[in-house]
mmCIF file of C-alpha atoms in Angstrom:
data_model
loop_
_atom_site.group_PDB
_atom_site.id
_atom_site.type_symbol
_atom_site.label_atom_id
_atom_site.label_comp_id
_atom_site.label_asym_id
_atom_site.label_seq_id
_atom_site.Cartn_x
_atom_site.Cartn_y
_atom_site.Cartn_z
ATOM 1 C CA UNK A 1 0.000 0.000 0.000
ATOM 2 C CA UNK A 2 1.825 3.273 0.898
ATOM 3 C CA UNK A 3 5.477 3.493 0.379
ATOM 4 C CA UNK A 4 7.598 2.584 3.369
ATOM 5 C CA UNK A 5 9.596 5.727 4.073
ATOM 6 C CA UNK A 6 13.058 3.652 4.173
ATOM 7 C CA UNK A 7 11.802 3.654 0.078
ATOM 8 C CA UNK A 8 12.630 7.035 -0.379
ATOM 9 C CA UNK A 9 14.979 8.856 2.861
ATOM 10 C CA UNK A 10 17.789 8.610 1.045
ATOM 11 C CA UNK A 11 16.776 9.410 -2.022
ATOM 12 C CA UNK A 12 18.220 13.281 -2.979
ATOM 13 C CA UNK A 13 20.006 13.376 -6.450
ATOM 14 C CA UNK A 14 18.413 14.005 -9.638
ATOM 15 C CA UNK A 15 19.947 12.038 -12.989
ATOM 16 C CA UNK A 16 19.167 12.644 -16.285
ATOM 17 C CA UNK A 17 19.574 11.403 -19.551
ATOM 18 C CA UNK A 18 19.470 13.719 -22.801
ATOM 19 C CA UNK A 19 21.252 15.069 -25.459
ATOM 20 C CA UNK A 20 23.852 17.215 -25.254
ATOM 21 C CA UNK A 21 22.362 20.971 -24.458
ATOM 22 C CA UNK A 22 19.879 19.142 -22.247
ATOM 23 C CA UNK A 23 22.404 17.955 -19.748
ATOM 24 C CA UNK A 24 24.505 20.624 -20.380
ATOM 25 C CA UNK A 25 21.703 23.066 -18.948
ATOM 26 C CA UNK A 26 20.549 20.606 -16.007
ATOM 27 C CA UNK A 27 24.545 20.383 -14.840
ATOM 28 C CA UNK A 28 25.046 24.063 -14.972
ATOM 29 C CA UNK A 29 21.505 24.306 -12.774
ATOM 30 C CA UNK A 30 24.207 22.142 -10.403
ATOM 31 C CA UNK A 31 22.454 18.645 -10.110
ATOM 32 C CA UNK A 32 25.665 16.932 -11.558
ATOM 33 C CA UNK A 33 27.354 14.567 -8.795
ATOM 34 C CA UNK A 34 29.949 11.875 -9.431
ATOM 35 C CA UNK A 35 30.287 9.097 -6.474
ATOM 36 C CA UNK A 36 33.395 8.819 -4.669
ATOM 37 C CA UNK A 37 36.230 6.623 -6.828
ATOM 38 C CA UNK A 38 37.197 3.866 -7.699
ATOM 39 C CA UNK A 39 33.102 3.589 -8.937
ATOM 40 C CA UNK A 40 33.012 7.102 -9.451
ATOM 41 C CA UNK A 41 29.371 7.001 -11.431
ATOM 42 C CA UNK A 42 27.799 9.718 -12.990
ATOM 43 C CA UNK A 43 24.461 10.522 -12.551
ATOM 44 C CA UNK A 44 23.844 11.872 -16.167
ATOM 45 C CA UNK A 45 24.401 10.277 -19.803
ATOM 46 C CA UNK A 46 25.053 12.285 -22.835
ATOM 47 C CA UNK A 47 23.353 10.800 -25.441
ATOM 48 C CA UNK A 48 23.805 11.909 -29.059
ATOM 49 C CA UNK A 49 22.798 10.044 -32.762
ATOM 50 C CA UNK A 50 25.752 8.168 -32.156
ATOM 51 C CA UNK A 51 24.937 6.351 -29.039
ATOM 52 C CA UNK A 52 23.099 2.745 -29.455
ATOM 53 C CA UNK A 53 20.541 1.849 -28.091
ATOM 54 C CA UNK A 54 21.266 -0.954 -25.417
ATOM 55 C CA UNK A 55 23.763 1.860 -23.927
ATOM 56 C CA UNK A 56 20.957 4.060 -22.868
ATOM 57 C CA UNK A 57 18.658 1.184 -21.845
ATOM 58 C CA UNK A 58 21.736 0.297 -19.343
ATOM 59 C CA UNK A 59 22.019 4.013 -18.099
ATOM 60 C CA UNK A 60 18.197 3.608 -17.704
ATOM 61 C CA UNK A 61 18.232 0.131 -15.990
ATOM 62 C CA UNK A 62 21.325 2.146 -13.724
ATOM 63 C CA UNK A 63 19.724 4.763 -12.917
ATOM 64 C CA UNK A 64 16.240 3.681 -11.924
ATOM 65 C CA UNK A 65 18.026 0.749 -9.553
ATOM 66 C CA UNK A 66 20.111 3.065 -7.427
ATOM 67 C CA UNK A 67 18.852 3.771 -3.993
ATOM 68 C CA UNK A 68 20.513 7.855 -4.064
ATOM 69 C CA UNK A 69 18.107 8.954 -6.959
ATOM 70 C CA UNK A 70 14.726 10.971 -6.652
ATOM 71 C CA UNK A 71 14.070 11.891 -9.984
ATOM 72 C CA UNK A 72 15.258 10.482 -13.439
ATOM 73 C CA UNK A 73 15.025 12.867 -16.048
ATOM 74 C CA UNK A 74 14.833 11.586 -19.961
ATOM 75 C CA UNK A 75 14.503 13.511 -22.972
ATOM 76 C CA UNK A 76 11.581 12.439 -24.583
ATOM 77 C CA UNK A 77 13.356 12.050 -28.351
ATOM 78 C CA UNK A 78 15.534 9.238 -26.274
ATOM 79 C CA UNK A 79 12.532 7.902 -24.173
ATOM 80 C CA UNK A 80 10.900 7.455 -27.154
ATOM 81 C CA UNK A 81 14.175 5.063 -28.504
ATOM 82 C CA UNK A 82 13.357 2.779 -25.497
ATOM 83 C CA UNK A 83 9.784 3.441 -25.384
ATOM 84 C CA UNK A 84 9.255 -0.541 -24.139
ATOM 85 C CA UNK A 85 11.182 0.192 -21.432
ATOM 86 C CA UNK A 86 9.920 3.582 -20.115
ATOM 87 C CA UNK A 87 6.082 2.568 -20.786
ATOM 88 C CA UNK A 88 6.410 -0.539 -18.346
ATOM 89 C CA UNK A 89 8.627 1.503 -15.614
ATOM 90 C CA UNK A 90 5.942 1.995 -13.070
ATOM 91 C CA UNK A 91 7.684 2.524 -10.130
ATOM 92 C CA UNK A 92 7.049 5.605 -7.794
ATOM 93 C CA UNK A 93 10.736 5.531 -6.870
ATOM 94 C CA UNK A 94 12.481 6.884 -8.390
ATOM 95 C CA UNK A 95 9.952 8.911 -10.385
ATOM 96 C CA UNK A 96 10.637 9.226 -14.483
ATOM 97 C CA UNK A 97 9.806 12.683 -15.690
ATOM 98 C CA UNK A 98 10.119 13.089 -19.625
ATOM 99 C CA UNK A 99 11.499 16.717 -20.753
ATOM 100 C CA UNK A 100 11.072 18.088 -23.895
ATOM 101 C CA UNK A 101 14.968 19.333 -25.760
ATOM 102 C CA UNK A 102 15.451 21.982 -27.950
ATOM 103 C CA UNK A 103 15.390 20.332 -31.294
ATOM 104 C CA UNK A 104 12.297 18.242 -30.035
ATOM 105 C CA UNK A 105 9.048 19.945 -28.816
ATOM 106 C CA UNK A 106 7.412 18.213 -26.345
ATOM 107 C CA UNK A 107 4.269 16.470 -27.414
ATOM 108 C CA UNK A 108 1.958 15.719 -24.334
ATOM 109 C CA UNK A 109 0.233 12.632 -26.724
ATOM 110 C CA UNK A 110 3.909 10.162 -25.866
ATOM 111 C CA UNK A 111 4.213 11.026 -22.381
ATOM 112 C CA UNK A 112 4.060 7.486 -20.570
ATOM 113 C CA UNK A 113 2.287 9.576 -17.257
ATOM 114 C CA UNK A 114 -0.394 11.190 -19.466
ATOM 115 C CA UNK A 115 -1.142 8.634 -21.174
ATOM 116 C CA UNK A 116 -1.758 6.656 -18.213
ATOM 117 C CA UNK A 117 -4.149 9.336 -16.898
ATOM 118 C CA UNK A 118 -5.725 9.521 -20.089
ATOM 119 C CA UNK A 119 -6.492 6.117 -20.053
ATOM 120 C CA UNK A 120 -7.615 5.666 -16.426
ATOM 121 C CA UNK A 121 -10.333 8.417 -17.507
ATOM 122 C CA UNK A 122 -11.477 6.531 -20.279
ATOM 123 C CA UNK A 123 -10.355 9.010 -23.116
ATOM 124 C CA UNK B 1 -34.149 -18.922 -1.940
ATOM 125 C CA UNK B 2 -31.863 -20.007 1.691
ATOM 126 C CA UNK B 3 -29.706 -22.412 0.784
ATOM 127 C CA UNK B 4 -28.341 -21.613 -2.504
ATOM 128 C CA UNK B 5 -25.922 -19.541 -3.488
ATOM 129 C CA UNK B 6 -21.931 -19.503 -1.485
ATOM 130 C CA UNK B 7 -22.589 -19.475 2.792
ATOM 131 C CA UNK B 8 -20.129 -20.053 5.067
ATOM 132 C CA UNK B 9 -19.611 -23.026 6.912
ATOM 133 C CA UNK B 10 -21.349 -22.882 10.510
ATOM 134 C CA UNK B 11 -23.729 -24.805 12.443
ATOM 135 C CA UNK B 12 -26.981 -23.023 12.768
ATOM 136 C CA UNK B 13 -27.508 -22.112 16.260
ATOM 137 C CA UNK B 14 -28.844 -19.147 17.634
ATOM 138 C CA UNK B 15 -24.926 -18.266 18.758
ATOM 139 C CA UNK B 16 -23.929 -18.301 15.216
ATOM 140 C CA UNK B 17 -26.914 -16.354 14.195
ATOM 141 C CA UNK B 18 -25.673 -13.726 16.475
ATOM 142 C CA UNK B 19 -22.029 -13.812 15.478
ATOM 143 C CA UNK B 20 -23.406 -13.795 11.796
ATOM 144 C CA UNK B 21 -25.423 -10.595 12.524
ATOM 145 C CA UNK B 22 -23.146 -8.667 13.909
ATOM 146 C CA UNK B 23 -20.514 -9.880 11.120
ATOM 147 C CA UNK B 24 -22.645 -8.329 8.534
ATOM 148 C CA UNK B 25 -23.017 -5.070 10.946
ATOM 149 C CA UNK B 26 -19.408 -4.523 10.753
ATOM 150 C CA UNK B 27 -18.616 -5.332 7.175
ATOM 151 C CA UNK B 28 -21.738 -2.995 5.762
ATOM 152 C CA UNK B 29 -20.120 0.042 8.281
ATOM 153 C CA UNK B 30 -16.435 -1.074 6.820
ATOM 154 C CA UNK B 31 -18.059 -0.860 3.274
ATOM 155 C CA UNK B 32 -19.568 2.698 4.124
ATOM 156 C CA UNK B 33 -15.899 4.086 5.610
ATOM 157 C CA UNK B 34 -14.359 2.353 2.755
ATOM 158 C CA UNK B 35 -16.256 3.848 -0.029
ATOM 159 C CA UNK B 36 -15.643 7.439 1.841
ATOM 160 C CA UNK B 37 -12.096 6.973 2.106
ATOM 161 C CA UNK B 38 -12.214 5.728 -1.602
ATOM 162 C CA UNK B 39 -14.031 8.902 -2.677
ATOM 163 C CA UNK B 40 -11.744 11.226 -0.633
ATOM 164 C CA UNK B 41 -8.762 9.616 -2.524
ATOM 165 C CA UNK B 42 -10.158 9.876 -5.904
ATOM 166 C CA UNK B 43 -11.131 13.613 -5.450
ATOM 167 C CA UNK B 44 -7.586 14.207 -4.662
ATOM 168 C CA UNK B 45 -6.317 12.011 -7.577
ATOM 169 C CA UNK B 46 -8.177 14.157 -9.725
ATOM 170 C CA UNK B 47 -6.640 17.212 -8.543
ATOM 171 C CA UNK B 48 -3.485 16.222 -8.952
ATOM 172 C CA UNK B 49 -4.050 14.877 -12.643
ATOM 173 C CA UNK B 50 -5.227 18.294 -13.361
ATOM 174 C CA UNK B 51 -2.140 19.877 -11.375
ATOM 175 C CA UNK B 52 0.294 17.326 -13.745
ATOM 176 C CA UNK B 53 -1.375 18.365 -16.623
ATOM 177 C CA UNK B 54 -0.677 22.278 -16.252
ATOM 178 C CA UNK B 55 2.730 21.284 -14.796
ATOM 179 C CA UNK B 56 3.534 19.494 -18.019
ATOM 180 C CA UNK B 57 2.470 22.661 -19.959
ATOM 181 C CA UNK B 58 4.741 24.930 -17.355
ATOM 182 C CA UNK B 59 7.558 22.505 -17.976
ATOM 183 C CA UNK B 60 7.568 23.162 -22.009
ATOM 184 C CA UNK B 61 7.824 27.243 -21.613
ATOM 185 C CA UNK B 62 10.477 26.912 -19.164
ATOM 186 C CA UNK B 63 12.591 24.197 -20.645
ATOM 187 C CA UNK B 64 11.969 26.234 -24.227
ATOM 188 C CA UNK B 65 13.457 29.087 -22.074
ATOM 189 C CA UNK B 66 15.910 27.632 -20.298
ATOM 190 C CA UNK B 67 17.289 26.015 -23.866
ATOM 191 C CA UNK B 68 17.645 29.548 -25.207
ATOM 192 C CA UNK B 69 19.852 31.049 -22.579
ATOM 193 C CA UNK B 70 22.295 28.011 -23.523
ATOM 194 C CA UNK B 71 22.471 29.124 -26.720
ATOM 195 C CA UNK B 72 22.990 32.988 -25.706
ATOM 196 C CA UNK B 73 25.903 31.027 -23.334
ATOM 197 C CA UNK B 74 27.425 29.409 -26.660
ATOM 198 C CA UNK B 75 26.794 32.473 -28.577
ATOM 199 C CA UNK B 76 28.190 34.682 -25.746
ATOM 200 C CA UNK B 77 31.452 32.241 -24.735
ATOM 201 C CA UNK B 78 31.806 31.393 -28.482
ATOM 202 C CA UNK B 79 32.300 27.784 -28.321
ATOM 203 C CA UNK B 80 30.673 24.828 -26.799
ATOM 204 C CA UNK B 81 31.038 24.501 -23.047
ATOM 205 C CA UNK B 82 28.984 21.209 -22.917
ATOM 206 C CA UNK B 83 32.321 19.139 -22.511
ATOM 207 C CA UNK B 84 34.161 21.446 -20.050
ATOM 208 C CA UNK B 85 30.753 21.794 -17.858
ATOM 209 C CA UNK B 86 30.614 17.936 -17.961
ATOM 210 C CA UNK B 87 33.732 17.080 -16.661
ATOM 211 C CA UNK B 88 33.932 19.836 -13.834
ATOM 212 C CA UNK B 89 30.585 18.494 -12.126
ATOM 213 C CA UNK B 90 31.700 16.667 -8.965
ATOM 214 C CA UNK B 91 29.042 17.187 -6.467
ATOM 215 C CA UNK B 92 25.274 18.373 -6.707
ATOM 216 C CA UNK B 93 24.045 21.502 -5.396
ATOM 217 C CA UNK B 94 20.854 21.099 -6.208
ATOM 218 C CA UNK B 95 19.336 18.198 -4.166
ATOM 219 C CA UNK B 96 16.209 16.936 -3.511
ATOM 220 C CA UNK B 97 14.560 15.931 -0.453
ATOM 221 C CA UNK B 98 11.208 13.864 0.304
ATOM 222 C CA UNK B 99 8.882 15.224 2.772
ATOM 223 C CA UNK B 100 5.307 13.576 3.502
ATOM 224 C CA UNK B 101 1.824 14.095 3.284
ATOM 225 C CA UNK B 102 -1.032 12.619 4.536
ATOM 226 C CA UNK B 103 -3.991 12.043 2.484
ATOM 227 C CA UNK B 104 -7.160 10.274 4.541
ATOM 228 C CA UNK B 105 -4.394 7.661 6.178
ATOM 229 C CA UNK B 106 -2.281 7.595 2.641
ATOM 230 C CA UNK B 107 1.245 9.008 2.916
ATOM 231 C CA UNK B 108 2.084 10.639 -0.035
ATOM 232 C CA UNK B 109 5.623 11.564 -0.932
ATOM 233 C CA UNK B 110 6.738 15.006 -2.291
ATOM 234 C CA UNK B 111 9.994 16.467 -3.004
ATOM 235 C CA UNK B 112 11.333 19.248 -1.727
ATOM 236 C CA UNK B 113 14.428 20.812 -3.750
ATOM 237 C CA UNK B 114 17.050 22.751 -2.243
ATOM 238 C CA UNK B 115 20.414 24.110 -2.886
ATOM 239 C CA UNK B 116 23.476 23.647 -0.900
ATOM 240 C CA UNK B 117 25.670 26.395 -0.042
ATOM 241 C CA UNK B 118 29.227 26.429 -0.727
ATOM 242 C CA UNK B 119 30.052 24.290 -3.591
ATOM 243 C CA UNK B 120 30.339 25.250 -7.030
ATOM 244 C CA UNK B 121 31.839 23.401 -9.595
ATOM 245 C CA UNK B 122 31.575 25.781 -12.718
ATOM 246 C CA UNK B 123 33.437 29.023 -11.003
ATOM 247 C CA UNK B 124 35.609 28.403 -13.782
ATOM 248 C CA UNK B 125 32.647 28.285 -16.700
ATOM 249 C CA UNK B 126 33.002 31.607 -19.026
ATOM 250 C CA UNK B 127 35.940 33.038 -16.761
ATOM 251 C CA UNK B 128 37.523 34.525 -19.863
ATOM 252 C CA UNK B 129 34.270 35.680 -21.094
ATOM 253 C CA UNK B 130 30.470 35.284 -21.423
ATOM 254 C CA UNK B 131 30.458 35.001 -17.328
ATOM 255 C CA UNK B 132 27.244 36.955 -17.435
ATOM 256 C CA UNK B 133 25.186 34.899 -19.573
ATOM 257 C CA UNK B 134 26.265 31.769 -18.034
ATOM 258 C CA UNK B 135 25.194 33.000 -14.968
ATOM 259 C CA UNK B 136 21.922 34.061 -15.980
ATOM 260 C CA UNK B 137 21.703 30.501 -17.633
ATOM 261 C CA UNK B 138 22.625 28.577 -14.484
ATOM 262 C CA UNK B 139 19.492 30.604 -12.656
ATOM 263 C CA UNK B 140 17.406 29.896 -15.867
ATOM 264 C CA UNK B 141 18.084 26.343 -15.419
ATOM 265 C CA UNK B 142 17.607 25.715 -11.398
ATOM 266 C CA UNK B 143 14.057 27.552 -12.119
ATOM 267 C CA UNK B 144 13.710 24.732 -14.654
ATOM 268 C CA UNK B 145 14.674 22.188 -12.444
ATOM 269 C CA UNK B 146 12.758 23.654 -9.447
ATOM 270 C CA UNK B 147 9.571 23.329 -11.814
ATOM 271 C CA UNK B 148 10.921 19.232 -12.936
ATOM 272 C CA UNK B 149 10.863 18.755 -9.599
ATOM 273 C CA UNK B 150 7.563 20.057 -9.009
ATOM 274 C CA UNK B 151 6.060 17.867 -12.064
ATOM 275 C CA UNK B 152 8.166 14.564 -10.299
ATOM 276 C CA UNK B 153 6.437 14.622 -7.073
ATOM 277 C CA UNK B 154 2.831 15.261 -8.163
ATOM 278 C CA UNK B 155 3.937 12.521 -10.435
ATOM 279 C CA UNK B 156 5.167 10.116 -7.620
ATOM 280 C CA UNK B 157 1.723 11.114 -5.855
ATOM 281 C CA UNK B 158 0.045 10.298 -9.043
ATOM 282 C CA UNK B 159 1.627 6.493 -9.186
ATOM 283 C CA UNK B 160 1.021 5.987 -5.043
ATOM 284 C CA UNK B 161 -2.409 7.137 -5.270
ATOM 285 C CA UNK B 162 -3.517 5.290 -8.658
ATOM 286 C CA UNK B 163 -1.949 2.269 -6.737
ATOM 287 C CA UNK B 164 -3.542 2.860 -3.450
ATOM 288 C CA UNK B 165 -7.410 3.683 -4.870
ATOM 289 C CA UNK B 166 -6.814 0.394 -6.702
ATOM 290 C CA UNK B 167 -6.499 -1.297 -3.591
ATOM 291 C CA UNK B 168 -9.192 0.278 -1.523
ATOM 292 C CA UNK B 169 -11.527 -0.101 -4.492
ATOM 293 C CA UNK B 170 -11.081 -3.731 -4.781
ATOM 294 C CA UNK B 171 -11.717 -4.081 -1.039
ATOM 295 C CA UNK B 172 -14.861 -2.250 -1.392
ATOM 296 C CA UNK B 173 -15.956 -4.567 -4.374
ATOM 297 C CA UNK B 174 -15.157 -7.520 -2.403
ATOM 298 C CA UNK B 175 -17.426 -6.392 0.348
ATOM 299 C CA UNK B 176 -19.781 -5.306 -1.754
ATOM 300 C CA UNK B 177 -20.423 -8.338 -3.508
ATOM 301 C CA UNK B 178 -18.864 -11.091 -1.927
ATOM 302 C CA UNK B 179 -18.636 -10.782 1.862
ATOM 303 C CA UNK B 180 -22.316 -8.988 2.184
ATOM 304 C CA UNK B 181 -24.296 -11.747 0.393
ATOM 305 C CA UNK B 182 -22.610 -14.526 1.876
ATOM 306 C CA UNK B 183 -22.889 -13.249 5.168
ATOM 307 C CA UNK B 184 -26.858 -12.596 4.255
ATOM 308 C CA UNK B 185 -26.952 -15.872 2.584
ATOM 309 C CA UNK B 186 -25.642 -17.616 6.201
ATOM 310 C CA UNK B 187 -28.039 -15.632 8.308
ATOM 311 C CA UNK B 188 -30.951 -16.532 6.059
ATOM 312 C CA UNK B 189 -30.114 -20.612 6.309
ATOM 313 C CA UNK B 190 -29.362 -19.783 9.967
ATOM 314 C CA UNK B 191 -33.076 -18.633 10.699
ATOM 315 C CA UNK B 192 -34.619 -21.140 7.670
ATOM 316 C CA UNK B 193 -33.047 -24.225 9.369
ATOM 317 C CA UNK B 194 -34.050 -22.889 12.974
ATOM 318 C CA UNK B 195 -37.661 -22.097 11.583
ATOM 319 C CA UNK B 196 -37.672 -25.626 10.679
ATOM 320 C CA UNK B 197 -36.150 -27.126 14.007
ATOM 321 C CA UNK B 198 -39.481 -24.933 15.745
ATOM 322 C CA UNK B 199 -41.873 -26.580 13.316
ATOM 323 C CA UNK B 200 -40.622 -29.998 14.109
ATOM 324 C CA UNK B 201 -40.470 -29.164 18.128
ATOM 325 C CA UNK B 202 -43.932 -27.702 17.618
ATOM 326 C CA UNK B 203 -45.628 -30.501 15.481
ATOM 327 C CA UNK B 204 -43.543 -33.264 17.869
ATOM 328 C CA UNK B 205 -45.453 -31.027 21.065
ATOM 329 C CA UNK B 206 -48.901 -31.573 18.962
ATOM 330 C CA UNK B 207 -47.965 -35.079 18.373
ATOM 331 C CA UNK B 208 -47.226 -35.671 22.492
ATOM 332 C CA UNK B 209 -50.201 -33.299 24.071
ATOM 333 C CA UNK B 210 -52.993 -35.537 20.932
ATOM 334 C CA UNK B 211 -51.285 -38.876 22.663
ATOM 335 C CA UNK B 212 -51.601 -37.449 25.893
ATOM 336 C CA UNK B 213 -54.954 -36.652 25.057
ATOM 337 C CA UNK B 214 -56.192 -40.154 23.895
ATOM 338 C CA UNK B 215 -54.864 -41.513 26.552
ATOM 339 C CA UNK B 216 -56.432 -39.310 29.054
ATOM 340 C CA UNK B 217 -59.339 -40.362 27.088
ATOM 341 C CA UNK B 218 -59.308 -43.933 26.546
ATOM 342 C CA UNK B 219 -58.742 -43.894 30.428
ATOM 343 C CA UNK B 220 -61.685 -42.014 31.106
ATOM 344 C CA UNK B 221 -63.609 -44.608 28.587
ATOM 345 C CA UNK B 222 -62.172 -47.989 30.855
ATOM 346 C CA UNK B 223 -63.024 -46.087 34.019
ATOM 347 C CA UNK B 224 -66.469 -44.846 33.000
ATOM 348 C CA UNK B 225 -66.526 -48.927 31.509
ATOM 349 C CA UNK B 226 -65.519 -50.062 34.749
ATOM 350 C CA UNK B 227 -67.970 -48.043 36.836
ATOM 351 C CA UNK B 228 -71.108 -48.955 34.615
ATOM 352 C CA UNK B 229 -69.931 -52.931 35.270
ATOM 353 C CA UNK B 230 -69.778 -52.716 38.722
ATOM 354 C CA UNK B 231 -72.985 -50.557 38.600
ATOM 355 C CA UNK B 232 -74.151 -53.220 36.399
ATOM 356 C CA UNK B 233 -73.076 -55.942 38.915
ATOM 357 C CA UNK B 234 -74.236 -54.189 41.715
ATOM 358 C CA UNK B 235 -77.794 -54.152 40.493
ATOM 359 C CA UNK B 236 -77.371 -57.829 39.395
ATOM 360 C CA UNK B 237 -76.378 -58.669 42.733
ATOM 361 C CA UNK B 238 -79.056 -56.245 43.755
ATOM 362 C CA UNK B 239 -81.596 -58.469 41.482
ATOM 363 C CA UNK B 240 -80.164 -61.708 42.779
ATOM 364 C CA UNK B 241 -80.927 -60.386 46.365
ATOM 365 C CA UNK B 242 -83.786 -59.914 45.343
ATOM 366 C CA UNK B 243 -84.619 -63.117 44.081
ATOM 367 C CA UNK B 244 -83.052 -64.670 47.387
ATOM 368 C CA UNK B 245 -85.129 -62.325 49.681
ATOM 369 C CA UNK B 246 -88.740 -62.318 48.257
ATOM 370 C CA UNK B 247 -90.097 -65.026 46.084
ATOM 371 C CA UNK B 248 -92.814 -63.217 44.713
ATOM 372 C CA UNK B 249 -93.711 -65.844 42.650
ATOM 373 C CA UNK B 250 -94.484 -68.591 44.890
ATOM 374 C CA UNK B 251 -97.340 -68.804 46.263
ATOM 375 C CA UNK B 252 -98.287 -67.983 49.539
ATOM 376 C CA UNK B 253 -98.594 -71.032 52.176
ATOM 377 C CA UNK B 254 -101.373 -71.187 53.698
ATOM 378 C CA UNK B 255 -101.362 -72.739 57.391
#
């Protein structure tokens, strides 16, 4: 029923996946952290046309299992590469948000969320 | 009809009548605080699809925003800075933490953003030039993220409370139309089988008091029998005296 608070105490980084201005932006805003070494892990993945596929699903699969993250933030150009993947995350822990870039307007129709409440409302 | 349909498995006494009453009592008043609490959760949920849905709208116009003071930064610092900015982060300043709230017994989670003081890992970002801009870019950006983070914990209160009205809801149905009519269903063989048991004890009762009855009156027959036969051989005796006392039919001797 209701998340157990040991869920979520430690929970207080936000990680994000996106192109290149994206992250760019999100680190200057100052929510880049790297873990102490020798496993010093990012909490963000620059992802460009280069970058395959089963690379980002692993930053996703990463990201979403670690215990330190609140929030994982995808562009929703590279959310829509592992759409699969992001549609059957249903977790409230930590919680995926999909952010528009600036070559890719956001359109409200993909959103996993919205389409989830436009579905429970019989639309 | 009593009988058919699922009951559960009791003896029918009057204890387990009682028991079965005030079983259905306490399920129909669970069912009523259930549906409430169900109703108070969806009114909330609703709110807070409606509060997602503007968010989402906020969160375009600010990240549309926020993306055009980067480029002003690579206009103003004349190169890309994405590389330089990614190496230099070490530690977050802008963290997140998770509060609660309580919604009719729920707890939902929320996050709470704030910076940290002291650390900065870009002092060195557009030190020879463009400081400005990437300054008013970094500010751009945490009122992006502040607004993200907004959007992620209605979000995470979206997924707890979808999950949580499921739950109640299927409680409710399974009072509703399980629990109820089974319960109903038990009380109503309860009282058909103890109607019955009364019948029987009643007709049994009949059967005793009609027996008693005959009795009392076939003894009443044998002693009324019994008094007309020894009336009967009273007066014979009577008749016999009778006949030994007088013999009226001889005639008289005459001396």
């Amino acid at each position: 029923m209701a998340v157990p608070p040991s869920q979520y105490k430690d929970r207080e980084f936000i990680a994000v996946i996106g192109d290149e201005d994206s992250v760019t932006g999100l680190l200057l805003a100052g929510i880049g952290h790297v873990t102490q070494p020798p496993d010093s892990q990012k909490n963000f993945l620059v992802v460009d046309a280069k970058t395959d596929t089963a690379a980002i699903e692993e930053a996703f699969e990463r990201f979403t299992e670690r215990k330190d993250i609140a929030i994982v933030l995808i562009n929703q150009h590279i959310a829509e590469r592992i759409r699969f993947r992001v549609d059957n995350y249903t977790a409230a822990f930590p919680s995926l948000l999909e952010i528009p870039s600036k070559d890719h307007p956001y359109d409200p129709e993909k959103d996993s969320v919205l389409r989830r409440v436009r579905r429970l409302f019989g639309e | 009809m009593s009988g058919s349909g699922a009951r559960e498995a009791v003896f029918p006494t009057r204890q387990s009548l009682g028991l079965m009453k005030s079983k259905l009592k306490g399920a129909q008043t669970g069912h009523d605080l259930l549906k409430r609490k169900s109703e108070a959760l969806t009114k909330r949920f609703r709110e807070i699809t409606r509060r997602i849905d503007e968010a989402k709208r906020k969160m375009g116009r600010v990240m549309q925003v926020a993306a055009f003071s980067l480029a002003e930064v690579t206009y103003a610092v004349g190169g890309d800075i994405g590389y330089q900015v990614q190496e230099s982060a070490k530690s977050a300043r802008f963290r997140v933490r998770t509060t609660q709230e309580n919604v009719s017994g729920v707890f939902l989670p929320a996050f709470e953003s704030y910076q940290t003081e002291g650390n900065n890992d870009f002092s060195l970002t557009g030190l020879g030039k463009g400081g400005q801009q990437v300054q008013r870019c970094r500010e751009t950006y945490a009122r992006a993220v502040e607004a993200l983070v907004e959007l992620a914990s209605l979000q995470t209160a979206f997924v707890t409370l979808d999950e949580v009205i499921k739950v109640v809801n299927r409680r409710v149905n399974a009072i509703e139309h399980v629990i109820i009519p089974r319960t109903e269903n038990t009380i109503k063989y309860i009282n058909s089988e103890l109607d019955e048991l009364d019948r029987e004890e009643f007709y049994r009762l009949k059967k005793v008091s009609g027996k008693k009855e005959r009795d009392a009156h076939a003894a009443e027959l044998e002693r009324a029998e019994d008094k007309d036969a020894a009336m009967r051989k009273e007066k014979a005796s009577e008749a016999e005296r009778h006949d030994m006392l007088g013999e009226e039919g001889n005639e008289d001797v005459i001396f």
